[in-house]
Amino acid sequence: MLPMREEGADAVWSLVVPLKPLVRAKSRLSAAADARFRPRLALAFALDTVGAALECPVVRDVAVVTDDPLAGSQLAELGARIVADVPAAGLNPAIAYGARAVRAVRPAAPVAALNADLPALRPAELERVLAAAAQFPRAFLADAAEIGTTLLTAAPGAELAPAFGGASRARHSASGAREIVLSGVPSVRQDVDTPEDLRVALELGVGPRTARHTAAISAGIAALGAPGALGASGA
């Protein structure tokens, strides 16, 4: 387990990562990955996302809101704090609860909600995005499709007020959050919901856990979209 970083000028952000039970995760990949393989892929995504986030110099800690015991155990081994999804009322209540749990320990923490499905995440790119977000009370980064949101931030004293899901870019903008517009940060924008998303993430270069799960099925990845293309792996 990685130790929590000491307070300082650099490692200041607390991240909140929501993760639904793995058996329900990544249903939109069903055309390419069978029900046996999708939970493993979702866990690999989350491990690579959280692992990269913990390596970001400006991130002090990561709280994962989940009730999945396997995911919780493995993410805790990486150094994440596991927060039970007490509201059990969906994505946004889980994020809001996680943010409150963070601030119960660090009342003045700047907080960011980050998607759990960013397997190509680069610590340096996340650092750039968080530096840009620090200029505003609330800010967000749109996903690669420019419809959803992969990151939402709140400065000390500001509520996160998450509105993730679907066309969340428009909702976060309407809520008064400032959109972060940066070039050169594709890994922070490329979440994975569909086979095409996964293909793009693989082209960017995914983390080691996702790479292990996809290495054995590289031929299938080349033809993503074919039913069962990701179902043959025994990984």
PDB file of C-alpha atoms in Angstrom:
ATOM      1  CA  MET A   1       0.000   0.000   0.000  1.00  0.00           C
ATOM      2  CA  LEU A   2       1.226   3.464  -0.834  1.00  0.00           C
ATOM      3  CA  PRO A   3       1.457   5.780   2.186  1.00  0.00           C
ATOM      4  CA  MET A   4      -0.723   8.865   2.275  1.00  0.00           C
ATOM      5  CA  ARG A   5       1.293  11.859   1.184  1.00  0.00           C
ATOM      6  CA  GLU A   6       2.072  14.556   3.685  1.00  0.00           C
ATOM      7  CA  GLU A   7       0.321  17.900   3.492  1.00  0.00           C
ATOM      8  CA  GLY A   8       2.170  20.327   1.272  1.00  0.00           C
ATOM      9  CA  ALA A   9       1.954  22.763  -1.569  1.00  0.00           C
ATOM     10  CA  ASP A  10       1.952  20.064  -4.252  1.00  0.00           C
ATOM     11  CA  ALA A  11      -0.028  17.031  -3.083  1.00  0.00           C
ATOM     12  CA  VAL A  12      -3.255  18.773  -2.186  1.00  0.00           C
ATOM     13  CA  TRP A  13      -6.100  17.126  -4.118  1.00  0.00           C
ATOM     14  CA  SER A  14      -8.355  14.406  -2.768  1.00  0.00           C
ATOM     15  CA  LEU A  15      -9.996  12.359  -5.507  1.00  0.00           C
ATOM     16  CA  VAL A  16     -13.305  10.526  -5.285  1.00  0.00           C
ATOM     17  CA  VAL A  17     -13.754   7.580  -7.650  1.00  0.00           C
ATOM     18  CA  PRO A  18     -17.163   5.873  -7.780  1.00  0.00           C
ATOM     19  CA  LEU A  19     -17.293   2.202  -8.751  1.00  0.00           C
ATOM     20  CA  LYS A  20     -20.477   0.194  -9.065  1.00  0.00           C
ATOM     21  CA  PRO A  21     -20.502  -3.546  -8.261  1.00  0.00           C
ATOM     22  CA  LEU A  22     -18.419  -5.265 -10.912  1.00  0.00           C
ATOM     23  CA  VAL A  23     -21.192  -7.637 -11.977  1.00  0.00           C
ATOM     24  CA  ARG A  24     -23.179  -4.622 -13.170  1.00  0.00           C
ATOM     25  CA  ALA A  25     -20.286  -2.732 -14.737  1.00  0.00           C
ATOM     26  CA  LYS A  26     -19.610  -2.054 -18.416  1.00  0.00           C
ATOM     27  CA  SER A  27     -22.877  -3.405 -19.808  1.00  0.00           C
ATOM     28  CA  ARG A  28     -22.341  -1.359 -22.985  1.00  0.00           C
ATOM     29  CA  LEU A  29     -19.357  -3.571 -23.766  1.00  0.00           C
ATOM     30  CA  SER A  30     -21.673  -6.582 -24.006  1.00  0.00           C
ATOM     31  CA  ALA A  31     -21.395  -6.707 -27.798  1.00  0.00           C
ATOM     32  CA  ALA A  32     -17.667  -7.331 -27.451  1.00  0.00           C
ATOM     33  CA  ALA A  33     -17.193  -8.880 -23.997  1.00  0.00           C
ATOM     34  CA  ASP A  34     -19.250 -11.583 -22.344  1.00  0.00           C
ATOM     35  CA  ALA A  35     -20.716 -11.387 -18.857  1.00  0.00           C
ATOM     36  CA  ARG A  36     -17.838 -13.436 -17.414  1.00  0.00           C
ATOM     37  CA  PHE A  37     -15.149 -11.152 -18.780  1.00  0.00           C
ATOM     38  CA  ARG A  38     -16.721  -7.697 -18.281  1.00  0.00           C
ATOM     39  CA  PRO A  39     -16.302  -7.593 -14.476  1.00  0.00           C
ATOM     40  CA  ARG A  40     -12.605  -8.426 -14.810  1.00  0.00           C
ATOM     41  CA  LEU A  41     -12.173  -5.745 -17.431  1.00  0.00           C
ATOM     42  CA  ALA A  42     -14.015  -3.181 -15.287  1.00  0.00           C
ATOM     43  CA  LEU A  43     -11.759  -3.998 -12.341  1.00  0.00           C
ATOM     44  CA  ALA A  44      -8.666  -3.661 -14.526  1.00  0.00           C
ATOM     45  CA  PHE A  45      -9.882  -0.252 -15.697  1.00  0.00           C
ATOM     46  CA  ALA A  46     -10.420   0.880 -12.107  1.00  0.00           C
ATOM     47  CA  LEU A  47      -7.045  -0.418 -10.908  1.00  0.00           C
ATOM     48  CA  ASP A  48      -5.200   1.334 -13.725  1.00  0.00           C
ATOM     49  CA  THR A  49      -7.172   4.550 -13.175  1.00  0.00           C
ATOM     50  CA  VAL A  50      -6.582   4.665  -9.432  1.00  0.00           C
ATOM     51  CA  GLY A  51      -2.974   3.538  -9.769  1.00  0.00           C
ATOM     52  CA  ALA A  52      -2.220   6.381 -12.175  1.00  0.00           C
ATOM     53  CA  ALA A  53      -4.106   8.897 -10.034  1.00  0.00           C
ATOM     54  CA  LEU A  54      -2.069   7.936  -6.967  1.00  0.00           C
ATOM     55  CA  GLU A  55       1.110   8.590  -8.948  1.00  0.00           C
ATOM     56  CA  CYS A  56       0.015  12.139  -9.817  1.00  0.00           C
ATOM     57  CA  PRO A  57       2.206  14.614  -7.876  1.00  0.00           C
ATOM     58  CA  VAL A  58      -0.693  16.877  -6.896  1.00  0.00           C
ATOM     59  CA  VAL A  59      -2.962  14.077  -5.648  1.00  0.00           C
ATOM     60  CA  ARG A  60      -2.754  13.449  -1.924  1.00  0.00           C
ATOM     61  CA  ASP A  61      -5.239  10.593  -1.670  1.00  0.00           C
ATOM     62  CA  VAL A  62      -7.963   8.711  -3.528  1.00  0.00           C
ATOM     63  CA  ALA A  63     -11.262   7.578  -2.007  1.00  0.00           C
ATOM     64  CA  VAL A  64     -13.090   4.869  -3.941  1.00  0.00           C
ATOM     65  CA  VAL A  65     -16.803   4.625  -3.213  1.00  0.00           C
ATOM     66  CA  THR A  66     -17.802   1.021  -3.754  1.00  0.00           C
ATOM     67  CA  ASP A  67     -19.558  -1.925  -2.158  1.00  0.00           C
ATOM     68  CA  ASP A  68     -17.774  -4.487  -4.302  1.00  0.00           C
ATOM     69  CA  PRO A  69     -15.581  -6.555  -1.951  1.00  0.00           C
ATOM     70  CA  LEU A  70     -13.110  -7.757  -4.582  1.00  0.00           C
ATOM     71  CA  ALA A  71     -12.608  -4.303  -6.047  1.00  0.00           C
ATOM     72  CA  GLY A  72     -12.384  -2.770  -2.606  1.00  0.00           C
ATOM     73  CA  SER A  73      -9.712  -5.219  -1.498  1.00  0.00           C
ATOM     74  CA  GLN A  74      -7.522  -4.774  -4.575  1.00  0.00           C
ATOM     75  CA  LEU A  75      -7.895  -1.000  -4.703  1.00  0.00           C
ATOM     76  CA  ALA A  76      -7.035  -0.755  -1.008  1.00  0.00           C
ATOM     77  CA  GLU A  77      -3.840  -2.677  -1.738  1.00  0.00           C
ATOM     78  CA  LEU A  78      -2.917   0.054  -4.214  1.00  0.00           C
ATOM     79  CA  GLY A  79      -3.306   2.685  -1.499  1.00  0.00           C
ATOM     80  CA  ALA A  80      -6.873   3.889  -2.034  1.00  0.00           C
ATOM     81  CA  ARG A  81      -9.243   4.574   0.835  1.00  0.00           C
ATOM     82  CA  ILE A  82     -12.406   2.494   0.433  1.00  0.00           C
ATOM     83  CA  VAL A  83     -15.689   4.203   1.321  1.00  0.00           C
ATOM     84  CA  ALA A  84     -18.858   2.135   1.498  1.00  0.00           C
ATOM     85  CA  ASP A  85     -21.649   3.348  -0.766  1.00  0.00           C
ATOM     86  CA  VAL A  86     -23.983   4.142   2.117  1.00  0.00           C
ATOM     87  CA  PRO A  87     -26.593   6.020   0.022  1.00  0.00           C
ATOM     88  CA  ALA A  88     -26.818   3.100  -2.455  1.00  0.00           C
ATOM     89  CA  ALA A  89     -28.825   5.450  -4.638  1.00  0.00           C
ATOM     90  CA  GLY A  90     -26.757   5.659  -7.786  1.00  0.00           C
ATOM     91  CA  LEU A  91     -23.737   7.435  -9.179  1.00  0.00           C
ATOM     92  CA  ASN A  92     -24.177  11.039  -8.061  1.00  0.00           C
ATOM     93  CA  PRO A  93     -25.248  10.306  -4.471  1.00  0.00           C
ATOM     94  CA  ALA A  94     -22.223   7.998  -4.190  1.00  0.00           C
ATOM     95  CA  ILE A  95     -19.878  10.751  -5.393  1.00  0.00           C
ATOM     96  CA  ALA A  96     -21.428  13.353  -3.091  1.00  0.00           C
ATOM     97  CA  TYR A  97     -21.139  10.969  -0.151  1.00  0.00           C
ATOM     98  CA  GLY A  98     -17.512  10.258  -0.996  1.00  0.00           C
ATOM     99  CA  ALA A  99     -16.746  13.978  -1.115  1.00  0.00           C
ATOM    100  CA  ARG A 100     -18.330  14.441   2.317  1.00  0.00           C
ATOM    101  CA  ALA A 101     -16.278  11.530   3.667  1.00  0.00           C
ATOM    102  CA  VAL A 102     -13.100  13.161   2.360  1.00  0.00           C
ATOM    103  CA  ARG A 103     -13.947  16.501   3.920  1.00  0.00           C
ATOM    104  CA  ALA A 104     -14.860  14.911   7.212  1.00  0.00           C
ATOM    105  CA  VAL A 105     -11.133  14.183   7.465  1.00  0.00           C
ATOM    106  CA  ARG A 106      -9.785  17.161   5.501  1.00  0.00           C
ATOM    107  CA  PRO A 107     -12.377  19.978   5.702  1.00  0.00           C
ATOM    108  CA  ALA A 108     -10.378  22.326   3.465  1.00  0.00           C
ATOM    109  CA  ALA A 109      -9.541  19.751   0.797  1.00  0.00           C
ATOM    110  CA  PRO A 110      -9.977  20.565  -2.877  1.00  0.00           C
ATOM    111  CA  VAL A 111     -11.925  17.587  -4.174  1.00  0.00           C
ATOM    112  CA  ALA A 112     -12.223  16.040  -7.615  1.00  0.00           C
ATOM    113  CA  ALA A 113     -14.558  13.286  -8.796  1.00  0.00           C
ATOM    114  CA  LEU A 114     -12.886  11.070 -11.384  1.00  0.00           C
ATOM    115  CA  ASN A 115     -14.376   8.317 -13.529  1.00  0.00           C
ATOM    116  CA  ALA A 116     -13.192   4.786 -12.758  1.00  0.00           C
ATOM    117  CA  ASP A 117     -12.885   3.815 -16.426  1.00  0.00           C
ATOM    118  CA  LEU A 118      -9.837   5.757 -17.617  1.00  0.00           C
ATOM    119  CA  PRO A 119      -7.393   2.886 -18.221  1.00  0.00           C
ATOM    120  CA  ALA A 120      -4.990   5.023 -20.272  1.00  0.00           C
ATOM    121  CA  LEU A 121      -4.741   7.727 -17.596  1.00  0.00           C
ATOM    122  CA  ARG A 122      -1.374   9.523 -17.424  1.00  0.00           C
ATOM    123  CA  PRO A 123      -0.369  11.160 -14.113  1.00  0.00           C
ATOM    124  CA  ALA A 124       1.234  14.129 -15.887  1.00  0.00           C
ATOM    125  CA  GLU A 125      -1.922  14.829 -17.891  1.00  0.00           C
ATOM    126  CA  LEU A 126      -4.074  14.604 -14.777  1.00  0.00           C
ATOM    127  CA  GLU A 127      -1.712  17.049 -13.080  1.00  0.00           C
ATOM    128  CA  ARG A 128      -2.218  19.560 -15.909  1.00  0.00           C
ATOM    129  CA  VAL A 129      -5.994  19.243 -15.708  1.00  0.00           C
ATOM    130  CA  LEU A 130      -6.046  19.705 -11.941  1.00  0.00           C
ATOM    131  CA  ALA A 131      -3.762  22.746 -12.214  1.00  0.00           C
ATOM    132  CA  ALA A 132      -6.227  24.310 -14.637  1.00  0.00           C
ATOM    133  CA  ALA A 133      -9.184  23.395 -12.429  1.00  0.00           C
ATOM    134  CA  ALA A 134      -7.562  25.023  -9.388  1.00  0.00           C
ATOM    135  CA  GLN A 135      -8.273  28.432 -10.891  1.00  0.00           C
ATOM    136  CA  PHE A 136     -12.043  28.059 -10.425  1.00  0.00           C
ATOM    137  CA  PRO A 137     -14.467  27.254  -7.585  1.00  0.00           C
ATOM    138  CA  ARG A 138     -15.869  24.361  -9.635  1.00  0.00           C
ATOM    139  CA  ALA A 139     -14.630  22.989 -12.931  1.00  0.00           C
ATOM    140  CA  PHE A 140     -15.090  19.967 -15.167  1.00  0.00           C
ATOM    141  CA  LEU A 141     -13.476  18.151 -18.075  1.00  0.00           C
ATOM    142  CA  ALA A 142     -15.627  16.788 -20.887  1.00  0.00           C
ATOM    143  CA  ASP A 143     -15.111  13.265 -22.124  1.00  0.00           C
ATOM    144  CA  ALA A 144     -13.645  12.497 -25.545  1.00  0.00           C
ATOM    145  CA  ALA A 145     -17.128  12.383 -27.049  1.00  0.00           C
ATOM    146  CA  GLU A 146     -17.766  15.909 -25.671  1.00  0.00           C
ATOM    147  CA  ILE A 147     -21.066  14.765 -24.199  1.00  0.00           C
ATOM    148  CA  GLY A 148     -20.236  13.430 -20.773  1.00  0.00           C
ATOM    149  CA  THR A 149     -17.768  14.337 -18.021  1.00  0.00           C
ATOM    150  CA  THR A 150     -14.706  12.481 -16.779  1.00  0.00           C
ATOM    151  CA  LEU A 151     -13.637  14.886 -14.002  1.00  0.00           C
ATOM    152  CA  LEU A 152     -15.426  17.408 -11.777  1.00  0.00           C
ATOM    153  CA  THR A 153     -13.630  19.549  -9.195  1.00  0.00           C
ATOM    154  CA  ALA A 154     -14.539  21.722  -6.240  1.00  0.00           C
ATOM    155  CA  ALA A 155     -12.197  24.138  -4.506  1.00  0.00           C
ATOM    156  CA  PRO A 156     -12.076  24.369  -0.701  1.00  0.00           C
ATOM    157  CA  GLY A 157     -15.405  25.645   0.548  1.00  0.00           C
ATOM    158  CA  ALA A 158     -17.269  24.747  -2.666  1.00  0.00           C
ATOM    159  CA  GLU A 159     -19.675  21.830  -2.976  1.00  0.00           C
ATOM    160  CA  LEU A 160     -18.945  19.313  -5.701  1.00  0.00           C
ATOM    161  CA  ALA A 161     -22.618  19.065  -6.795  1.00  0.00           C
ATOM    162  CA  PRO A 162     -22.084  16.161  -9.220  1.00  0.00           C
ATOM    163  CA  ALA A 163     -24.424  15.638 -12.177  1.00  0.00           C
ATOM    164  CA  PHE A 164     -22.699  12.742 -13.934  1.00  0.00           C
ATOM    165  CA  GLY A 165     -24.385  10.418 -16.390  1.00  0.00           C
ATOM    166  CA  GLY A 166     -25.442  10.865 -19.994  1.00  0.00           C
ATOM    167  CA  ALA A 167     -25.160  14.438 -21.241  1.00  0.00           C
ATOM    168  CA  SER A 168     -23.430  15.618 -18.067  1.00  0.00           C
ATOM    169  CA  ARG A 169     -21.226  18.143 -19.866  1.00  0.00           C
ATOM    170  CA  ALA A 170     -24.264  20.357 -20.439  1.00  0.00           C
ATOM    171  CA  ARG A 171     -25.569  19.851 -16.904  1.00  0.00           C
ATOM    172  CA  HIS A 172     -22.259  20.676 -15.266  1.00  0.00           C
ATOM    173  CA  SER A 173     -21.906  23.758 -17.430  1.00  0.00           C
ATOM    174  CA  ALA A 174     -25.447  24.872 -16.578  1.00  0.00           C
ATOM    175  CA  SER A 175     -24.663  24.400 -12.874  1.00  0.00           C
ATOM    176  CA  GLY A 176     -21.968  27.079 -13.093  1.00  0.00           C
ATOM    177  CA  ALA A 177     -18.911  24.841 -13.245  1.00  0.00           C
ATOM    178  CA  ARG A 178     -16.217  26.100 -15.620  1.00  0.00           C
ATOM    179  CA  GLU A 179     -15.266  23.798 -18.464  1.00  0.00           C
ATOM    180  CA  ILE A 180     -11.549  23.004 -18.643  1.00  0.00           C
ATOM    181  CA  VAL A 181     -10.340  23.354 -22.216  1.00  0.00           C
ATOM    182  CA  LEU A 182      -6.867  21.876 -22.653  1.00  0.00           C
ATOM    183  CA  SER A 183      -5.101  20.174 -25.496  1.00  0.00           C
ATOM    184  CA  GLY A 184      -2.785  17.253 -24.957  1.00  0.00           C
ATOM    185  CA  VAL A 185      -4.746  15.522 -22.171  1.00  0.00           C
ATOM    186  CA  PRO A 186      -6.508  12.712 -24.069  1.00  0.00           C
ATOM    187  CA  SER A 187      -5.886  10.132 -21.374  1.00  0.00           C
ATOM    188  CA  VAL A 188      -8.004  12.083 -18.873  1.00  0.00           C
ATOM    189  CA  ARG A 189     -10.851  12.339 -21.365  1.00  0.00           C
ATOM    190  CA  GLN A 190     -10.928   8.807 -22.750  1.00  0.00           C
ATOM    191  CA  ASP A 191     -13.356   6.851 -20.649  1.00  0.00           C
ATOM    192  CA  VAL A 192     -14.425   3.423 -21.864  1.00  0.00           C
ATOM    193  CA  ASP A 193     -18.079   2.586 -22.343  1.00  0.00           C
ATOM    194  CA  THR A 194     -18.124   1.016 -25.798  1.00  0.00           C
ATOM    195  CA  PRO A 195     -15.900  -1.262 -27.885  1.00  0.00           C
ATOM    196  CA  GLU A 196     -14.777   1.748 -29.918  1.00  0.00           C
ATOM    197  CA  ASP A 197     -13.825   3.593 -26.716  1.00  0.00           C
ATOM    198  CA  LEU A 198     -11.684   0.620 -25.727  1.00  0.00           C
ATOM    199  CA  ARG A 199      -9.989   0.558 -29.098  1.00  0.00           C
ATOM    200  CA  VAL A 200      -9.050   4.240 -28.730  1.00  0.00           C
ATOM    201  CA  ALA A 201      -7.811   3.716 -25.169  1.00  0.00           C
ATOM    202  CA  LEU A 202      -5.624   0.865 -26.348  1.00  0.00           C
ATOM    203  CA  GLU A 203      -4.164   3.103 -29.040  1.00  0.00           C
ATOM    204  CA  LEU A 204      -3.335   5.706 -26.367  1.00  0.00           C
ATOM    205  CA  GLY A 205      -1.680   3.018 -24.274  1.00  0.00           C
ATOM    206  CA  VAL A 206      -3.450   1.466 -21.312  1.00  0.00           C
ATOM    207  CA  GLY A 207      -2.127   0.635 -17.869  1.00  0.00           C
ATOM    208  CA  PRO A 208      -0.644  -2.750 -16.939  1.00  0.00           C
ATOM    209  CA  ARG A 209      -3.800  -4.455 -15.627  1.00  0.00           C
ATOM    210  CA  THR A 210      -5.892  -3.580 -18.661  1.00  0.00           C
ATOM    211  CA  ALA A 211      -2.995  -4.547 -20.905  1.00  0.00           C
ATOM    212  CA  ARG A 212      -2.805  -7.986 -19.267  1.00  0.00           C
ATOM    213  CA  HIS A 213      -6.501  -8.582 -19.815  1.00  0.00           C
ATOM    214  CA  THR A 214      -6.385  -7.538 -23.447  1.00  0.00           C
ATOM    215  CA  ALA A 215      -3.039  -9.052 -24.474  1.00  0.00           C
ATOM    216  CA  ALA A 216      -4.481 -12.535 -24.843  1.00  0.00           C
ATOM    217  CA  ILE A 217      -7.234 -11.313 -27.117  1.00  0.00           C
ATOM    218  CA  SER A 218      -5.365  -8.885 -29.349  1.00  0.00           C
ATOM    219  CA  ALA A 219      -6.823 -10.468 -32.469  1.00  0.00           C
ATOM    220  CA  GLY A 220     -10.316  -9.918 -31.136  1.00  0.00           C
ATOM    221  CA  ILE A 221      -9.542  -6.315 -30.234  1.00  0.00           C
ATOM    222  CA  ALA A 222      -8.591  -5.649 -33.828  1.00  0.00           C
ATOM    223  CA  ALA A 223     -12.154  -6.546 -34.736  1.00  0.00           C
ATOM    224  CA  LEU A 224     -13.962  -5.042 -31.740  1.00  0.00           C
ATOM    225  CA  GLY A 225     -17.682  -4.999 -32.175  1.00  0.00           C
ATOM    226  CA  ALA A 226     -17.895  -8.667 -33.081  1.00  0.00           C
ATOM    227  CA  PRO A 227     -20.051 -10.483 -30.489  1.00  0.00           C
ATOM    228  CA  GLY A 228     -17.887 -12.346 -28.023  1.00  0.00           C
ATOM    229  CA  ALA A 229     -14.633 -10.775 -29.195  1.00  0.00           C
ATOM    230  CA  LEU A 230     -13.511 -10.241 -25.614  1.00  0.00           C
ATOM    231  CA  GLY A 231     -15.130 -13.300 -24.130  1.00  0.00           C
ATOM    232  CA  ALA A 232     -12.495 -15.889 -24.920  1.00  0.00           C
ATOM    233  CA  SER A 233      -9.838 -14.792 -22.442  1.00  0.00           C
ATOM    234  CA  GLY A 234      -9.222 -16.934 -19.420  1.00  0.00           C
ATOM    235  CA  ALA A 235      -7.316 -14.124 -17.682  1.00  0.00           C
TER     236      ALA A 235
END
